[in-house]
mmCIF file of C-alpha atoms in Angstrom:
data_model
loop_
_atom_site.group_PDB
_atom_site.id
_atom_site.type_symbol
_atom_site.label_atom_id
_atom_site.label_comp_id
_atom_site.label_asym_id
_atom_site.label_seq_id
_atom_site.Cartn_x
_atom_site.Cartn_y
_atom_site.Cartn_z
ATOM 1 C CA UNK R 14 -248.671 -11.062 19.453
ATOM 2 C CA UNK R 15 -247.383 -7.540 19.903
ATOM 3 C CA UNK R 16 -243.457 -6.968 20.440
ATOM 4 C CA UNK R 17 -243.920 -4.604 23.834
ATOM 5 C CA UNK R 18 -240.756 -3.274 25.509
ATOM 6 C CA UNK R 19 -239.567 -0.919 28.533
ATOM 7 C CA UNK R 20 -238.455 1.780 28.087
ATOM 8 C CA UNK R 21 -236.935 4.280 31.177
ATOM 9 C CA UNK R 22 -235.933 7.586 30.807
ATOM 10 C CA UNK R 23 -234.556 10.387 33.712
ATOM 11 C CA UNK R 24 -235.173 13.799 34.407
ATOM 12 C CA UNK R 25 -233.629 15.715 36.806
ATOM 13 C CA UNK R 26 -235.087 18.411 38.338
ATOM 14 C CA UNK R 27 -232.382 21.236 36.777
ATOM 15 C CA UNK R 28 -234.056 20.338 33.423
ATOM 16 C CA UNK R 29 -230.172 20.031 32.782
ATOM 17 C CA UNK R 30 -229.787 17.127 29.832
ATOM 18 C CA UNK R 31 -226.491 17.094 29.891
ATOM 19 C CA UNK R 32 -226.536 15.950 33.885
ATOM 20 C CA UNK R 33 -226.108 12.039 34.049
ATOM 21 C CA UNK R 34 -227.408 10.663 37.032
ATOM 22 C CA UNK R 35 -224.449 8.543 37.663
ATOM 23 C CA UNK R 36 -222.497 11.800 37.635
ATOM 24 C CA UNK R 37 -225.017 13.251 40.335
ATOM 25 C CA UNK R 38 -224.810 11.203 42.741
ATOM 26 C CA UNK R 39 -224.369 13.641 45.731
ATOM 27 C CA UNK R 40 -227.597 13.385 47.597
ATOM 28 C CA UNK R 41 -228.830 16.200 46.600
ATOM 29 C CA UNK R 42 -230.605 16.393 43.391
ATOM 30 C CA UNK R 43 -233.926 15.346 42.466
ATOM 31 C CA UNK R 44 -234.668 12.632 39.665
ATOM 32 C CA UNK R 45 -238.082 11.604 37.885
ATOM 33 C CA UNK R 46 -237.432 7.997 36.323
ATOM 34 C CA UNK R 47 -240.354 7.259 34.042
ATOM 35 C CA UNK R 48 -241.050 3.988 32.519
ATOM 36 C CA UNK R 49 -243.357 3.189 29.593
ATOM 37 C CA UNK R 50 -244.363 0.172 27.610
ATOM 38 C CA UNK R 51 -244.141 0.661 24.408
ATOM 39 C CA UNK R 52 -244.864 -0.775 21.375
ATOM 40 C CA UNK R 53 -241.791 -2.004 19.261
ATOM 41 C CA UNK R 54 -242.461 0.495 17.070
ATOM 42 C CA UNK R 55 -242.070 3.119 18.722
ATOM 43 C CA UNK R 56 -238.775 2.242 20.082
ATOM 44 C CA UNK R 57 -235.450 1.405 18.604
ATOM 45 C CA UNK R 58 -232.252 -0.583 21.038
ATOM 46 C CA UNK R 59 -228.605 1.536 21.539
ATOM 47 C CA UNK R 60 -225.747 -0.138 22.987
ATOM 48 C CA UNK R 61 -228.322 -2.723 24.547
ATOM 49 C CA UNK R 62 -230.864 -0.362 25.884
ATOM 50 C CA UNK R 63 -234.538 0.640 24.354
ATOM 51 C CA UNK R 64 -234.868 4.334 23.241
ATOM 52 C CA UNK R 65 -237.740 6.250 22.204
ATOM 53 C CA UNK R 66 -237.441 6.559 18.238
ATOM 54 C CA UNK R 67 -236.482 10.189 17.184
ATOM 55 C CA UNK R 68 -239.999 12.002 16.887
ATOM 56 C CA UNK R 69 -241.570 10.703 20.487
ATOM 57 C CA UNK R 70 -238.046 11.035 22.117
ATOM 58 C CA UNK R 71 -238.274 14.552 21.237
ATOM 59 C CA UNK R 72 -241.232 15.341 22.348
ATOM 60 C CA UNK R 73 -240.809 13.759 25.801
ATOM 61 C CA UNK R 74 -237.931 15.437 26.306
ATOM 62 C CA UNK R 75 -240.348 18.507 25.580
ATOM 63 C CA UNK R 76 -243.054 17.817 27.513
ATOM 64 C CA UNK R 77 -240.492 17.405 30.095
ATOM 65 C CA UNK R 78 -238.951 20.988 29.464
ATOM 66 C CA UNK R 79 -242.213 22.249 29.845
ATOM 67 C CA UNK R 80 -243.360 20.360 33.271
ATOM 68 C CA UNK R 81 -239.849 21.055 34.791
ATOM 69 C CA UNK R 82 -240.031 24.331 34.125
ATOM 70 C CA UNK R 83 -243.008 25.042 35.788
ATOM 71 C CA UNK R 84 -242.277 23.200 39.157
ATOM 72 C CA UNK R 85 -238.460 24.979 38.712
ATOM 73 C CA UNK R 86 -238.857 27.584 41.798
ATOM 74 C CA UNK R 87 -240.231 25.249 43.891
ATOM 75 C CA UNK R 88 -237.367 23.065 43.174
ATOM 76 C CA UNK R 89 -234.925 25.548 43.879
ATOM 77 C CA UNK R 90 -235.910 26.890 46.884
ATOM 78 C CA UNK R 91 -236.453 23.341 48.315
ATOM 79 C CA UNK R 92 -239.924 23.360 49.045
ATOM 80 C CA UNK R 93 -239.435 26.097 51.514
ATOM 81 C CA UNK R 94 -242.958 27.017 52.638
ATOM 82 C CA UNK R 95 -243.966 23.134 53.433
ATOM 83 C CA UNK R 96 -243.065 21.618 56.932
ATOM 84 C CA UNK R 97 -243.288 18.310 58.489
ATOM 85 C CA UNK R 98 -245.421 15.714 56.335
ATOM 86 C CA UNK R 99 -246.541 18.651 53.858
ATOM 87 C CA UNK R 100 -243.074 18.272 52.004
ATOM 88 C CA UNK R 101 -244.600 14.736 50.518
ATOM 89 C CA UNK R 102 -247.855 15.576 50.241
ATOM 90 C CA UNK R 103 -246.407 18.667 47.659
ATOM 91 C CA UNK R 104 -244.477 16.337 46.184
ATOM 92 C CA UNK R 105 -247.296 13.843 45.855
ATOM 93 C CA UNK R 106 -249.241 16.247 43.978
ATOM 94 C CA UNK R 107 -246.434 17.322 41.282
ATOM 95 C CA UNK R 108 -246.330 13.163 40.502
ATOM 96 C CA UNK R 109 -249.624 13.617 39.574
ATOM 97 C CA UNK R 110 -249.965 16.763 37.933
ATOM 98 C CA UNK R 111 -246.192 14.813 35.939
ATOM 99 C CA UNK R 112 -248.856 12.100 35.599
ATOM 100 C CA UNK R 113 -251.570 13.814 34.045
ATOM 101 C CA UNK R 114 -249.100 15.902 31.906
ATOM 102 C CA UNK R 115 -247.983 12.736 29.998
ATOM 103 C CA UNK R 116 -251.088 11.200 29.725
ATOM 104 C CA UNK R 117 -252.203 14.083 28.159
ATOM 105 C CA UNK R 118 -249.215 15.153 25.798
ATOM 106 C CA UNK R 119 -247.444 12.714 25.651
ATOM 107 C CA UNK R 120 -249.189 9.273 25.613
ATOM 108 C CA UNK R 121 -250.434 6.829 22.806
ATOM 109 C CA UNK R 122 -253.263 4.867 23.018
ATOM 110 C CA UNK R 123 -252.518 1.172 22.868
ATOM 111 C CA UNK R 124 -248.401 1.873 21.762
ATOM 112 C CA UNK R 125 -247.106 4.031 25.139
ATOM 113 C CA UNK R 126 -248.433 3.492 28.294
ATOM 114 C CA UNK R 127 -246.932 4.906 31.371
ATOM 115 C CA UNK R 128 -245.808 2.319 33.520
ATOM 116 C CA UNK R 129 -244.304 3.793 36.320
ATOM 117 C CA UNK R 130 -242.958 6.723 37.933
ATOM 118 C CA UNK R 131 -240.125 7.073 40.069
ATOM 119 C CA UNK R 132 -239.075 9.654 42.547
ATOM 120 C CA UNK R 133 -235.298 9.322 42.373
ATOM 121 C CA UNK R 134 -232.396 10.594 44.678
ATOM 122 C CA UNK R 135 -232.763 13.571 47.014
ATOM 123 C CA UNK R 136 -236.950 13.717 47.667
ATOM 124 C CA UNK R 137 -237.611 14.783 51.200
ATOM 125 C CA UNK R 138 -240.497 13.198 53.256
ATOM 126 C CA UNK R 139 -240.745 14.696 56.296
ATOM 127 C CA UNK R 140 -238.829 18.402 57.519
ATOM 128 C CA UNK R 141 -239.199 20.037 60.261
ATOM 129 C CA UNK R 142 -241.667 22.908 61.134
ATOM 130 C CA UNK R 143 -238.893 24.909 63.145
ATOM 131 C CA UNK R 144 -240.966 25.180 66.205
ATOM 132 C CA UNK R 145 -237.793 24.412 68.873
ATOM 133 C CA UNK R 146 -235.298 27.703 69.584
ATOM 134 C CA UNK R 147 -232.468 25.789 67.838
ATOM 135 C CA UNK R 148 -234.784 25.675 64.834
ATOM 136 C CA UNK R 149 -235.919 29.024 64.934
ATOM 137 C CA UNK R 150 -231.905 30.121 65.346
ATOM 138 C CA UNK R 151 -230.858 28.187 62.594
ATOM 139 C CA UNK R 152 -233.674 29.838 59.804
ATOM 140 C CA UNK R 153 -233.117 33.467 61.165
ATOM 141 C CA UNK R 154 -229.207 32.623 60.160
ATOM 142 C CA UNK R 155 -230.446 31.081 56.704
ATOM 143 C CA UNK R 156 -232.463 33.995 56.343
ATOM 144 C CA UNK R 157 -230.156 36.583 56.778
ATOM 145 C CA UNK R 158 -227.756 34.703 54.601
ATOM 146 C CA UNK R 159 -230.404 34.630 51.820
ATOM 147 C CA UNK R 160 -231.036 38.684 51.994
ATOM 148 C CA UNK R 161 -227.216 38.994 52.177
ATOM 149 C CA UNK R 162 -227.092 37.146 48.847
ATOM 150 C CA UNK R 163 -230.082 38.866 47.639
ATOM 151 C CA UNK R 164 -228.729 42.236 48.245
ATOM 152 C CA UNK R 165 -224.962 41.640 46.865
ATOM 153 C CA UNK R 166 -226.817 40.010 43.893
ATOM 154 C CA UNK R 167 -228.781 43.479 43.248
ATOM 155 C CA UNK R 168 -225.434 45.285 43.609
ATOM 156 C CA UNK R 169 -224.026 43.417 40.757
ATOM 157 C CA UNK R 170 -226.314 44.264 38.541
ATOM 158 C CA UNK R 171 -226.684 48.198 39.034
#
């Protein structure tokens, strides 16, 4: 019989490694929590908890990199173009692109299986469209705000 384990890993959604999720607890950043079963050995235990060994931690935390970085603007700006329900329906398409990314650069037949993924933390559902005036007020002022920023940014840099 085969010695299978769990094994979880996070990502946040600032590609930042050095961001603990216990540290980021403020409600407003975005966490993937993946969980694999994985063959015993491809894993090693730490302090109590299973770990990728070297080579296939590495290259998760690459294929990770790589996904992150692609989804990165639409991270920042906070799904901006998507209102009401389209906010999850966005987001349920990025789980499966994140899906289809490990199963096809990541994954081992028969030693790592994907077992689950999590959306962690600060994931909207539902925003609104900003049909009502007080809406429509409060995105002209974020609006402005962001070309104020904009323009003292381009400042700076002449």
């Amino acid at each position: 019989m085969k010695n299978i384990g769990l094994v979880s890993e996070m990502f946040n959604e600032y590609n930042d490694p050095d961001l603990s999720y216990d540290s980021s607890r403020d409600g407003n950043t975005e966490w993937f929590k993946l969980t694999f079963l994985v063959d015993s050995e491809f894993f090693t235990v730490r302090d109590g908890k299973r770990h990728f060994i070297e080579k296939y931690n590495d290259q998760l935390n690459m294929v990770m990199s790589d996904f992150l970085n692609k989804y990165q603007k639409e991270f920042e700006s906070s799904f901006i173009e998507e209102k009401r329900f389209e906010v999850l329906d966005r987001t349920k398409v990025i789980v499966k692109d994140l899906k289809e990314t490990l199963t096809r650069e990541f994954l081992v037949y028969n030693k790592i299986a994907l077992f689950n993924i999590d959306l962690v933390g600060s994931w909207q559902a539902y925003k609104s469209a900003g049909d009502s005036d007080i809406e429509k007020a409060f995105y002209n002022d974020i609006s402005k705000h962001v070309k104020r920023v904009q323009d003292n940014e381009k400042r700076a840099d002449e």
